[in-house]
Amino acid sequence: MVSGRGSNLRALHEKAPEQGYVIIGVVSNNPTAPAVDYARDQGLAVRIVDHRQFATRDAFEVALAAELDDLAPDVIALAGFLRVLGTDFVGRYRGRLLNIHPSLLPAFPGLDTHRRALASGARFHGATVHLVTDAVDGGPIIAQTGLTVNPGESPAALAARVLTLEHALYPYVLGGFARGETSDR
Ligand code: GRF
């Protein structure tokens, strides 16, 4: 599930053969996301559920679930999906709904993580793959990847270095799920 740039989607797709999973579809709330263009270029099944077409979050999430259930994935990976998901939706896919977050959770949930990490004086930073619960960025942690913050580093430079780590970590974690190595399902 994507909303934006799609660099994690690209990494997940490119590394699928080596990790032993198949991306059976891409669901986006944003019809003009670069991630959607990438998915279409790659011949992946794309489903658009535009949240702006729905009066309530519940109605949006019912439509989202209908598309997902039609695709019938074993695992759902949020990859830059920028809508908060409600309790019913999260409960429906509990244990098989993953997210990647650009910080070493539980530090820096929410947005703007790289700038906040630098402002706090953090010496270590990174990214986390976790199961999604209705606590935003608060579900059980599956794996983390980290780096040492460089002196004087800018938020943009730090973000770029963390993103490279994300692209290695997420396919690896999804591979573990595909092989049944992740116990918390
Ligand atoms: C990544 O930093 C990811 O950790 C966060 O949103 C960003 C998505 O980037 N959840 P992309 O769309 O995968 O390039």
PDB file of N, CA and C in Angstrom, residues 12-13 16 18 31-32 36 59 61 73 85 97 100 110 115 118 120 138-139 152 162 167 171 173:
ATOM      1  N   LEU A  12      11.177  -3.342  -2.731  1.00  0.00           N
ATOM      2  CA  LEU A  12      10.448  -4.589  -2.456  1.00  0.00           C
ATOM      3  C   LEU A  12      10.256  -5.388  -3.741  1.00  0.00           C
ATOM      4  N   HIS A  13       9.933  -4.695  -4.816  1.00  0.00           N
ATOM      5  CA  HIS A  13       9.695  -5.376  -6.089  1.00  0.00           C
ATOM      6  C   HIS A  13      10.998  -5.954  -6.652  1.00  0.00           C
ATOM      7  N   ALA A  16      12.167  -9.032  -4.694  1.00  0.00           N
ATOM      8  CA  ALA A  16      11.211 -10.124  -4.482  1.00  0.00           C
ATOM      9  C   ALA A  16      11.780 -11.489  -4.896  1.00  0.00           C
ATOM     10  N   GLU A  18      14.834 -12.658  -5.038  1.00  0.00           N
ATOM     11  CA  GLU A  18      15.859 -13.195  -4.126  1.00  0.00           C
ATOM     12  C   GLU A  18      15.295 -13.504  -2.745  1.00  0.00           C
ATOM     13  N   PRO A  31      -4.100   8.638  -6.612  1.00  0.00           N
ATOM     14  CA  PRO A  31      -4.017   8.206  -8.015  1.00  0.00           C
ATOM     15  C   PRO A  31      -2.809   8.751  -8.757  1.00  0.00           C
ATOM     16  N   THR A  32      -2.242   9.859  -8.288  1.00  0.00           N
ATOM     17  CA  THR A  32      -1.118  10.464  -9.015  1.00  0.00           C
ATOM     18  C   THR A  32       0.232  10.207  -8.334  1.00  0.00           C
ATOM     19  N   VAL A  36       2.492   4.736  -8.065  1.00  0.00           N
ATOM     20  CA  VAL A  36       1.494   4.140  -8.959  1.00  0.00           C
ATOM     21  C   VAL A  36       2.057   4.038 -10.373  1.00  0.00           C
ATOM     22  N   ALA A  59     -15.841   4.680   5.634  1.00  0.00           N
ATOM     23  CA  ALA A  59     -16.264   4.315   4.275  1.00  0.00           C
ATOM     24  C   ALA A  59     -15.043   4.078   3.385  1.00  0.00           C
ATOM     25  N   GLU A  61     -12.125   3.060   4.376  1.00  0.00           N
ATOM     26  CA  GLU A  61     -11.441   1.828   4.772  1.00  0.00           C
ATOM     27  C   GLU A  61     -12.227   0.575   4.395  1.00  0.00           C
ATOM     28  N   PRO A  73      -3.998 -11.010  -0.420  1.00  0.00           N
ATOM     29  CA  PRO A  73      -2.588 -11.188  -0.077  1.00  0.00           C
ATOM     30  C   PRO A  73      -2.423 -11.942   1.242  1.00  0.00           C
ATOM     31  N   LEU A  85      -4.711   4.402   9.755  1.00  0.00           N
ATOM     32  CA  LEU A  85      -5.737   3.368   9.582  1.00  0.00           C
ATOM     33  C   LEU A  85      -6.469   3.114  10.898  1.00  0.00           C
ATOM     34  N   LEU A  97      -0.057  -7.191   8.732  1.00  0.00           N
ATOM     35  CA  LEU A  97      -0.005  -5.824   8.202  1.00  0.00           C
ATOM     36  C   LEU A  97       1.275  -5.176   8.730  1.00  0.00           C
ATOM     37  N   ILE A 100       6.927   0.238   7.482  1.00  0.00           N
ATOM     38  CA  ILE A 100       8.306   0.677   7.741  1.00  0.00           C
ATOM     39  C   ILE A 100       8.269   2.137   8.146  1.00  0.00           C
ATOM     40  N   GLY A 110       5.583   9.173  14.313  1.00  0.00           N
ATOM     41  CA  GLY A 110       5.021  10.341  13.633  1.00  0.00           C
ATOM     42  C   GLY A 110       5.903  10.844  12.511  1.00  0.00           C
ATOM     43  N   ARG A 115      14.654  15.254  11.148  1.00  0.00           N
ATOM     44  CA  ARG A 115      14.919  16.553  11.772  1.00  0.00           C
ATOM     45  C   ARG A 115      14.794  16.455  13.293  1.00  0.00           C
ATOM     46  N   LEU A 118      17.840  14.705  14.817  1.00  0.00           N
ATOM     47  CA  LEU A 118      18.999  15.607  14.877  1.00  0.00           C
ATOM     48  C   LEU A 118      18.817  16.641  15.987  1.00  0.00           C
ATOM     49  N   SER A 120      17.271  16.399  18.674  1.00  0.00           N
ATOM     50  CA  SER A 120      17.372  15.811  20.019  1.00  0.00           C
ATOM     51  C   SER A 120      18.811  15.476  20.393  1.00  0.00           C
ATOM     52  N   GLY A 138       3.189   2.241  16.785  1.00  0.00           N
ATOM     53  CA  GLY A 138       3.399   1.634  18.101  1.00  0.00           C
ATOM     54  C   GLY A 138       3.264   0.128  18.144  1.00  0.00           C
ATOM     55  N   GLY A 139       3.093  -0.546  17.009  1.00  0.00           N
ATOM     56  CA  GLY A 139       2.902  -1.999  17.013  1.00  0.00           C
ATOM     57  C   GLY A 139       4.202  -2.743  17.268  1.00  0.00           C
ATOM     58  N   GLY A 152      27.163  17.357  12.344  1.00  0.00           N
ATOM     59  CA  GLY A 152      26.739  18.420  11.428  1.00  0.00           C
ATOM     60  C   GLY A 152      25.869  17.955  10.283  1.00  0.00           C
ATOM     61  N   VAL A 162      19.293   6.869   5.716  1.00  0.00           N
ATOM     62  CA  VAL A 162      18.329   5.943   6.329  1.00  0.00           C
ATOM     63  C   VAL A 162      17.510   5.239   5.249  1.00  0.00           C
ATOM     64  N   HIS A 167      15.671   0.294   2.259  1.00  0.00           N
ATOM     65  CA  HIS A 167      15.541  -0.509   1.041  1.00  0.00           C
ATOM     66  C   HIS A 167      16.170  -1.884   1.182  1.00  0.00           C
ATOM     67  N   PRO A 171      12.667  -5.570   2.244  1.00  0.00           N
ATOM     68  CA  PRO A 171      12.574  -6.836   1.509  1.00  0.00           C
ATOM     69  C   PRO A 171      13.036  -8.035   2.346  1.00  0.00           C
ATOM     70  N   VAL A 173      12.780  -8.401   5.592  1.00  0.00           N
ATOM     71  CA  VAL A 173      11.728  -8.751   6.552  1.00  0.00           C
ATOM     72  C   VAL A 173      10.563  -9.447   5.844  1.00  0.00           C
TER      73      VAL A 173
END
